[in-house]
Amino acid sequence: KWQTSIKLTQELLKISNQFFLVCGHHSASEDLRQLPLENMPPRIWGSGIQPCLDLLRGHLPASRDHVQSIFSYAYAMVALWYEAGHPFEGTWIKYLGKLAEYR
């Protein structure tokens, strides 16, 4: 059960990253670059990262290695989005702070 949740969360993060890259690419159409993405960060957090971490945290200490794995992966992705200068810098900082609570 944990492995499925971890894999799905990692896949969500990968697909989200690809989506952000495509939308922000200089060759993207104007329509694609103008997509309203403000709902993406809360959905990534609320539908992927947080539920996975909460599931794993509920099974500590047995799930400690899994918590560390998904924490590291999610933190790296959110930090990447923040450092890349996505328009939601404040939101990414907020989620980095929330992630730090799971350490």
Short mmCIF file of C-alpha atoms in Angstrom, two decimals:
data_model
loop_
_atom_site.label_atom_id
_atom_site.label_comp_id
_atom_site.label_asym_id
_atom_site.label_seq_id
_atom_site.Cartn_x
_atom_site.Cartn_y
_atom_site.Cartn_z
CA LYS A 1 0.00 0.00 0.00
CA TRP A 2 2.81 2.42 0.87
CA GLN A 3 4.71 1.71 -2.32
CA THR A 4 1.64 2.47 -4.44
CA SER A 5 1.08 5.78 -2.68
CA ILE A 6 4.76 6.71 -3.02
CA LYS A 7 4.85 5.81 -6.72
CA LEU A 8 1.66 7.73 -7.46
CA THR A 9 2.93 10.79 -5.62
CA GLN A 10 6.25 10.66 -7.43
CA GLU A 11 4.44 10.31 -10.76
CA LEU A 12 2.22 13.29 -9.93
CA LEU A 13 5.33 15.36 -9.19
CA LYS A 14 7.05 14.25 -12.41
CA ILE A 15 4.01 15.01 -14.56
CA SER A 16 3.50 18.35 -12.83
CA ASN A 17 7.11 19.26 -13.47
CA GLN A 18 6.78 18.37 -17.14
CA PHE A 19 3.59 20.42 -17.36
CA PHE A 20 5.28 23.46 -15.78
CA LEU A 21 8.21 23.10 -18.17
CA VAL A 22 5.96 22.91 -21.23
CA CYS A 23 3.81 25.86 -20.14
CA GLY A 24 6.84 28.02 -19.47
CA HIS A 25 8.89 27.07 -22.51
CA HIS A 26 9.67 29.91 -24.91
CA SER A 27 8.24 27.95 -27.83
CA ALA A 28 4.92 27.29 -26.06
CA SER A 29 1.88 28.86 -27.66
CA GLU A 30 0.45 31.99 -26.09
CA ASP A 31 -2.65 30.01 -25.07
CA LEU A 32 -0.51 27.45 -23.27
CA ARG A 33 1.58 30.10 -21.52
CA GLN A 34 -1.59 31.87 -20.37
CA LEU A 35 -3.18 28.84 -18.71
CA PRO A 36 -4.40 29.70 -15.21
CA LEU A 37 -2.01 27.61 -13.11
CA GLU A 38 -2.73 29.13 -9.71
CA ASN A 39 -4.71 26.04 -8.63
CA MET A 40 -1.86 23.69 -9.45
CA PRO A 41 0.27 24.10 -6.29
CA PRO A 42 -2.62 23.51 -3.85
CA ARG A 43 -3.71 20.48 -5.85
CA ILE A 44 -0.21 19.04 -5.94
CA TRP A 45 0.04 19.49 -2.19
CA GLY A 46 -3.49 18.49 -1.22
CA SER A 47 -3.96 15.58 -3.61
CA GLY A 48 -0.47 14.17 -3.65
CA ILE A 49 2.24 15.17 -1.23
CA GLN A 50 0.30 15.70 2.00
CA PRO A 51 -1.94 12.60 1.83
CA CYS A 52 1.05 10.39 1.06
CA LEU A 53 3.12 11.80 3.91
CA ASP A 54 0.17 11.60 6.31
CA LEU A 55 -0.45 7.98 5.38
CA LEU A 56 3.17 7.09 5.97
CA ARG A 57 3.47 9.16 9.14
CA GLY A 58 0.51 7.28 10.58
CA HIS A 59 2.59 4.09 10.42
CA LEU A 60 5.78 5.32 12.04
CA PRO A 61 8.26 3.96 12.98
CA ALA A 62 7.80 1.15 10.45
CA SER A 63 7.45 3.61 7.57
CA ARG A 64 10.38 5.88 8.51
CA ASP A 65 12.46 5.05 5.42
CA HIS A 66 9.46 5.61 3.16
CA VAL A 67 8.69 8.97 4.78
CA GLN A 68 12.28 10.04 4.22
CA SER A 69 12.17 8.89 0.60
CA ILE A 70 9.01 10.77 -0.39
CA PHE A 71 10.01 13.77 1.74
CA SER A 72 13.34 14.05 -0.09
CA TYR A 73 11.76 13.67 -3.50
CA ALA A 74 8.94 16.13 -2.83
CA TYR A 75 11.27 18.66 -1.20
CA ALA A 76 13.62 18.52 -4.18
CA MET A 77 10.78 19.10 -6.65
CA VAL A 78 9.17 21.95 -4.73
CA ALA A 79 12.57 23.59 -4.20
CA LEU A 80 13.24 23.25 -7.93
CA TRP A 81 9.96 25.00 -8.75
CA TYR A 82 10.73 27.75 -6.27
CA GLU A 83 14.28 28.25 -7.57
CA ALA A 84 13.10 28.19 -11.19
CA GLY A 85 11.19 31.39 -10.52
CA HIS A 86 7.71 30.03 -11.06
CA PRO A 87 5.10 32.72 -10.49
CA PHE A 88 4.00 31.11 -7.22
CA GLU A 89 7.17 31.73 -5.19
CA GLY A 90 5.26 32.51 -2.01
CA THR A 91 3.20 29.37 -2.39
CA TRP A 92 6.27 27.19 -2.97
CA ILE A 93 7.91 28.69 0.15
CA LYS A 94 4.77 27.86 2.14
CA TYR A 95 4.88 24.24 0.97
CA LEU A 96 8.60 23.95 1.67
CA GLY A 97 7.76 25.03 5.22
CA LYS A 98 4.97 22.47 5.45
CA LEU A 99 7.32 19.79 4.15
CA ALA A 100 9.87 20.70 6.81
CA GLU A 101 7.27 19.81 9.43
CA TYR A 102 7.48 16.18 8.27
CA ARG A 103 11.22 15.86 8.85
#
